[in-house]
Tab-separated table of C-alpha atoms in Angstrom:
chain	number	residue	atom	x	y	z
N	15	MET	CA	27.482	-34.210	-71.578
N	16	LYS	CA	25.402	-31.386	-70.343
N	17	LEU	CA	23.218	-33.927	-68.027
N	18	ALA	CA	26.623	-35.431	-66.798
N	19	THR	CA	27.756	-32.188	-65.935
N	20	LEU	CA	24.631	-30.743	-64.362
N	21	LEU	CA	23.966	-33.835	-62.280
N	22	PRO	CA	26.916	-33.500	-59.724
N	23	PHE	CA	25.538	-29.993	-59.273
N	24	ALA	CA	22.398	-31.276	-58.544
N	25	LEU	CA	23.303	-33.693	-56.168
N	26	ILE	CA	25.259	-31.372	-54.729
N	27	GLY	CA	22.468	-28.843	-54.009
N	28	ALA	CA	20.119	-31.550	-52.715
N	29	ILE	CA	22.760	-32.579	-50.072
N	30	THR	CA	23.741	-29.159	-48.999
N	31	VAL	CA	20.446	-27.109	-48.855
N	32	PRO	CA	18.410	-29.492	-46.277
N	33	PRO	CA	21.137	-28.676	-43.821
N	34	VAL	CA	21.091	-25.091	-44.203
N	35	LEU	CA	17.120	-25.163	-43.832
N	36	ALA	CA	17.572	-27.225	-40.579
N	37	GLN	CA	19.626	-24.731	-39.175
N	38	GLY	CA	17.567	-21.838	-40.223
N	39	HIS	CA	14.276	-23.486	-38.566
N	40	ASP	CA	16.517	-24.173	-35.324
N	41	HIS	CA	17.476	-20.697	-35.065
N	42	ASP	CA	13.676	-19.604	-35.095
N	43	GLN	CA	12.812	-21.844	-32.334
N	44	ASP	CA	15.871	-20.840	-30.583
N	45	ALA	CA	15.269	-16.972	-30.771
N	46	PRO	CA	12.017	-16.387	-28.912
N	47	ALA	CA	13.363	-19.209	-26.146
N	48	LYS	CA	16.143	-16.735	-25.803
N	49	GLN	CA	14.408	-13.171	-26.301
N	50	ALA	CA	11.410	-14.273	-24.322
N	51	PRO	CA	13.354	-14.206	-20.414
N	52	ALA	CA	15.121	-10.873	-21.870
N	53	LYS	CA	11.540	-9.451	-22.258
N	54	ASP	CA	10.395	-10.986	-18.854
N	55	LYS	CA	13.624	-9.351	-17.120
N	56	GLU	CA	12.445	-6.242	-18.684
N	57	LYS	CA	8.665	-6.009	-17.553
N	58	ALA	CA	9.451	-7.581	-14.211
N	59	PRO	CA	11.238	-4.712	-12.731
N	60	ALA	CA	8.639	-1.920	-13.986
N	61	ALA	CA	5.480	-4.189	-12.765
N	62	GLU	CA	7.003	-5.044	-9.479
N	63	GLY	CA	8.419	-1.302	-8.501
N	64	LYS	CA	4.615	-0.318	-9.653
N	65	GLU	CA	3.218	-2.570	-6.989
N	66	ASP	CA	5.445	-1.913	-4.691
N	67	GLN	CA	4.649	1.934	-5.050
N	68	LYS	CA	1.210	1.362	-4.344
N	69	VAL	CA	1.800	-0.744	-1.210
N	70	MET	CA	4.192	1.987	0.150
N	71	ARG	CA	1.237	4.769	-0.622
N	72	VAL	CA	-1.043	2.526	1.294
N	73	GLN	CA	0.849	2.089	4.323
N	74	ARG	CA	3.112	4.955	4.544
N	75	PRO	CA	0.209	6.890	6.440
N	76	SER	CA	-0.183	4.734	9.338
N	77	TYR	CA	3.328	3.269	9.264
N	78	PRO	CA	4.051	3.547	13.232
N	79	LEU	CA	7.846	3.332	13.617
N	80	THR	CA	10.443	6.397	13.665
N	81	THR	CA	13.139	4.333	14.233
N	82	CYS	CA	14.895	1.485	12.179
N	83	PRO	CA	13.598	-2.226	13.542
N	84	ILE	CA	17.317	-3.324	12.561
N	85	SER	CA	19.754	-0.703	13.968
N	86	GLY	CA	17.232	1.044	16.241
N	87	LYS	CA	18.729	4.278	14.905
N	88	PRO	CA	16.262	7.230	13.931
N	89	LEU	CA	15.166	6.870	10.413
N	90	GLY	CA	15.568	10.611	9.420
N	91	ASP	CA	13.786	12.875	6.986
N	92	ALA	CA	14.809	10.499	4.051
N	93	PRO	CA	14.343	6.832	5.389
N	94	VAL	CA	15.099	3.790	2.908
N	95	GLU	CA	11.729	2.087	2.336
N	96	LYS	CA	11.320	-1.173	1.095
N	97	VAL	CA	8.544	-3.797	0.512
N	98	VAL	CA	9.581	-7.053	2.038
N	99	LYS	CA	6.705	-9.901	1.417
N	100	GLY	CA	3.689	-7.156	0.505
N	101	ARG	CA	4.664	-5.000	3.497
N	102	LEU	CA	6.331	-1.628	3.941
N	103	VAL	CA	9.678	-1.368	6.086
N	104	ARG	CA	11.422	1.438	6.337
N	105	PHE	CA	15.308	1.587	7.166
N	106	CYS	CA	18.138	4.088	8.580
N	107	CYS	CA	20.460	2.849	5.779
N	108	GLY	CA	20.866	0.482	2.812
N	109	LYS	CA	22.572	-2.109	5.050
N	110	CYS	CA	19.700	-2.847	7.233
N	111	ALA	CA	17.122	-2.971	4.007
N	112	ALA	CA	19.715	-5.845	2.847
N	113	LYS	CA	19.793	-7.812	6.178
N	114	VAL	CA	16.072	-7.420	6.512
N	115	GLU	CA	15.462	-9.743	3.308
N	116	VAL	CA	17.251	-12.890	4.969
N	117	ASP	CA	14.608	-12.868	7.893
N	118	PRO	CA	12.259	-10.452	8.384
N	119	SER	CA	10.209	-11.907	10.968
N	120	ALA	CA	11.570	-9.672	13.899
N	121	ALA	CA	11.321	-6.627	11.910
N	122	PHE	CA	7.888	-7.411	11.076
N	123	GLN	CA	7.199	-8.087	14.902
N	124	LYS	CA	8.303	-4.524	15.806
N	125	ILE	CA	6.047	-2.776	13.175
N	126	ASP	CA	2.963	-4.833	14.545
N	127	ASP	CA	3.914	-4.148	18.112
N	128	ALA	CA	4.143	-0.402	17.308
N	129	VAL	CA	0.806	-0.715	15.271
N	130	ILE	CA	-1.341	-2.406	18.031
N	131	ALA	CA	0.293	0.354	20.329
N	132	ALA	CA	-0.539	3.616	17.985
N	133	GLN	CA	-3.764	2.476	16.934
N	134	LYS	CA	-5.463	0.240	19.937
N	135	THR	CA	-6.910	3.157	22.076
N	136	SER	CA	-8.618	4.790	19.210
N	137	TYR	CA	-9.888	1.492	17.365
N	138	PRO	CA	-13.405	2.480	16.525
N	139	LEU	CA	-15.291	-0.590	16.138
N	140	LYS	CA	-16.483	-2.807	19.333
N	141	THR	CA	-17.149	-5.739	17.018
N	142	SER	CA	-15.539	-7.989	14.610
N	143	PRO	CA	-15.631	-6.728	11.160
N	144	ILE	CA	-16.265	-10.563	9.687
N	145	SER	CA	-18.624	-11.862	12.312
N	146	ASP	CA	-20.089	-8.905	13.827
N	147	ALA	CA	-19.694	-10.690	16.755
N	148	LYS	CA	-18.451	-8.487	20.255
N	149	LEU	CA	-15.079	-7.979	20.660
N	150	ASP	CA	-14.148	-9.285	24.343
N	151	ASP	CA	-10.853	-10.425	26.234
N	152	LYS	CA	-10.560	-13.117	23.891
N	153	ALA	CA	-10.763	-10.353	21.104
N	154	ILE	CA	-7.370	-11.068	18.405
N	155	ASP	CA	-5.150	-7.929	17.430
N	156	TYR	CA	-4.086	-8.714	14.043
N	157	VAL	CA	-2.351	-6.335	11.824
N	158	TYR	CA	-2.491	-5.973	8.359
N	159	GLY	CA	0.117	-3.898	6.509
N	160	THR	CA	0.138	-1.000	8.718
N	161	ARG	CA	-3.358	-1.177	10.348
N	162	LEU	CA	-4.946	-3.079	13.288
N	163	VAL	CA	-7.853	-5.031	12.637
N	164	ARG	CA	-9.282	-6.687	15.703
N	165	LEU	CA	-10.889	-9.891	15.408
N	166	ALA	CA	-13.188	-12.093	17.569
N	167	SER	CA	-11.025	-14.931	17.811
N	168	LYS	CA	-7.990	-16.699	15.972
N	169	ASP	CA	-10.415	-18.581	13.524
N	170	GLU	CA	-11.552	-15.439	11.831
N	171	ILE	CA	-8.081	-14.377	10.835
N	172	GLU	CA	-8.336	-17.430	7.762
N	173	LYS	CA	-11.744	-15.633	6.837
N	174	PHE	CA	-10.168	-11.986	6.958
N	175	GLN	CA	-7.030	-12.905	4.912
N	176	LYS	CA	-9.502	-14.510	2.100
N	177	ASP	CA	-11.296	-11.215	1.918
N	178	PRO	CA	-9.274	-8.375	3.389
N	179	LYS	CA	-11.123	-5.721	1.181
N	180	ALA	CA	-14.579	-6.319	2.720
N	181	ALA	CA	-13.560	-6.093	6.190
N	182	MET	CA	-11.276	-3.103	6.239
N	183	GLU	CA	-14.174	-1.471	4.325
N	184	LYS	CA	-16.087	-1.788	7.733
N	185	VAL	CA	-13.146	-0.361	9.691
N	186	ASN	CA	-12.266	2.580	7.579
N	187	LYS	CA	-15.767	3.434	7.653
N	188	ALA	CA	-16.279	3.169	11.283
N	189	TYR	CA	-12.892	5.577	11.459
N	190	ILE	CA	-14.781	8.162	9.200
N	191	ASP	CA	-17.899	7.908	11.341
N	192	ALA	CA	-15.988	8.621	14.602
N	193	GLN	CA	-14.332	11.492	13.520
N	194	LEU	CA	-17.279	13.247	11.707
N	195	ALA	CA	-18.860	15.024	14.242
N	196	SER	CA	-15.668	16.462	15.788
N	197	TYR	CA	-13.743	17.435	12.049
N	198	PRO	CA	-12.369	20.874	13.257
N	199	LEU	CA	-12.133	22.313	9.433
N	200	LYS	CA	-14.694	23.771	7.593
N	201	LYS	CA	-12.826	24.276	4.576
N	202	CYS	CA	-10.909	21.844	2.151
N	203	PRO	CA	-7.371	22.001	2.935
N	204	VAL	CA	-6.179	22.052	-0.733
N	205	SER	CA	-8.662	24.567	-2.375
N	206	GLU	CA	-9.918	26.144	0.616
N	207	GLU	CA	-13.482	26.434	-0.735
N	208	PRO	CA	-16.110	25.740	2.113
N	209	LEU	CA	-16.766	22.134	2.723
N	210	GLY	CA	-20.261	21.691	1.143
N	211	ALA	CA	-20.774	24.582	-0.849
N	212	ASP	CA	-23.457	24.454	-3.463
N	213	LYS	CA	-24.904	21.789	-1.710
N	214	THR	CA	-22.343	19.458	-2.717
N	215	GLU	CA	-21.363	16.614	-0.112
N	216	PRO	CA	-17.760	16.781	1.428
N	217	VAL	CA	-15.259	13.579	-0.097
N	218	ASN	CA	-14.586	12.021	3.006
N	219	TYR	CA	-10.996	10.353	2.860
N	220	LEU	CA	-8.968	8.176	5.289
N	221	TYR	CA	-5.122	9.188	5.478
N	222	GLY	CA	-3.867	6.290	7.319
N	223	THR	CA	-6.553	6.171	10.144
N	224	LYS	CA	-7.198	9.946	9.840
N	225	LEU	CA	-9.892	11.902	8.444
N	226	VAL	CA	-9.449	14.742	6.110
N	227	ARG	CA	-12.557	15.787	4.232
N	228	PHE	CA	-12.279	17.839	0.556
N	229	CYS	CA	-14.701	19.640	-1.526
N	230	CYS	CA	-14.186	17.283	-4.356
N	231	LYS	CA	-12.096	13.750	-5.383
N	232	ASP	CA	-9.598	16.055	-7.609
N	233	CYS	CA	-8.063	17.513	-4.755
N	234	ILE	CA	-6.950	14.360	-3.198
N	235	LYS	CA	-4.457	13.888	-5.758
N	236	ASP	CA	-2.870	17.076	-4.586
N	237	PHE	CA	-3.096	16.546	-1.270
N	238	GLU	CA	-1.117	13.192	-1.669
N	239	LYS	CA	1.596	15.054	-3.479
N	240	GLU	CA	2.614	16.402	-0.298
N	241	PRO	CA	0.128	15.668	2.041
N	242	ASP	CA	2.423	16.929	5.329
N	243	LYS	CA	1.932	20.562	4.491
N	244	PHE	CA	-1.878	19.999	4.326
N	245	LEU	CA	-2.123	18.105	7.504
N	246	LYS	CA	-0.300	20.712	9.835
N	247	GLU	CA	-3.375	22.957	9.069
N	248	LEU	CA	-5.666	20.215	10.466
N	249	GLY	CA	-3.369	19.574	13.326
N	250	LYS	CA	-3.455	22.938	13.997
N	251	ALA	CA	-7.260	22.847	14.131
N	252	GLN	CA	-7.376	20.310	16.144
N	253	GLU	CA	-5.038	21.677	18.772
N	254	LYS	CA	-7.401	24.441	19.093
N	255	ALA	CA	-10.893	22.105	19.150
N	256	PRO	CA	-10.367	20.817	22.883
N	257	GLU	CA	-9.605	24.197	24.549
N	258	LYS	CA	-13.235	25.748	23.049
N	259	ALA	CA	-14.792	22.181	24.601
N	260	PRO	CA	-14.066	22.966	28.403
N	261	GLY	CA	-15.495	26.927	27.754
N	262	LYS	CA	-18.631	25.496	26.584
N	263	GLU	CA	-19.319	23.287	29.277
N	264	LYS	CA	-18.614	25.827	32.162
N	265	LYS	CA	-21.041	28.142	30.314
N	266	GLY	CA	-23.474	25.574	30.498
């Protein structure tokens, strides 16, 4: 009688347990699939925001427009900034920022034209940073972010895009070399320490296309927090520099 009464319970257990285990196994498989997208969504904005901040920091110093590329209104002191396809675009308001996502080509063209107009006259290289070929009438004005790069021909655009860093290093070095001789400040704009004190070589830093010299690398971080404050001193010194030159020429 005992075996007879136990057998039905054993059979019931054999029938009911496998479905429960199967459900548990399915739940374990489903859980990661449901949670993974949530994790990706949490991480994506942070990573994307970090990359956008880097693009803004690099392209902001040489951004050429003072008006919104959509409305044409002045940007003011607090423009709306957005990175679109790896490029910084500044707007007068959020509505204009939303419009550019549909078709950024017109905004990009305005930025490109303004970059070329602002940087071409002071562009320091007479040869291509890709081939070292002479820049003649066939030279191409190519805009990389908010920086002008002049190439010998259209064929060099693809080569530049494969390794922009190497080409930009040549352009940046040329900008620094071109401004070193006439650099007006004798002191670091941040620490106010004399440049070259204790026989240490000053740190040459390019802010957009403008040379700024520091006593050490640590001062760059403080400069980047509020560059306008320190650039005022450099601007005043550069304004005075041309006034001295004519006087010297007359004495000679």
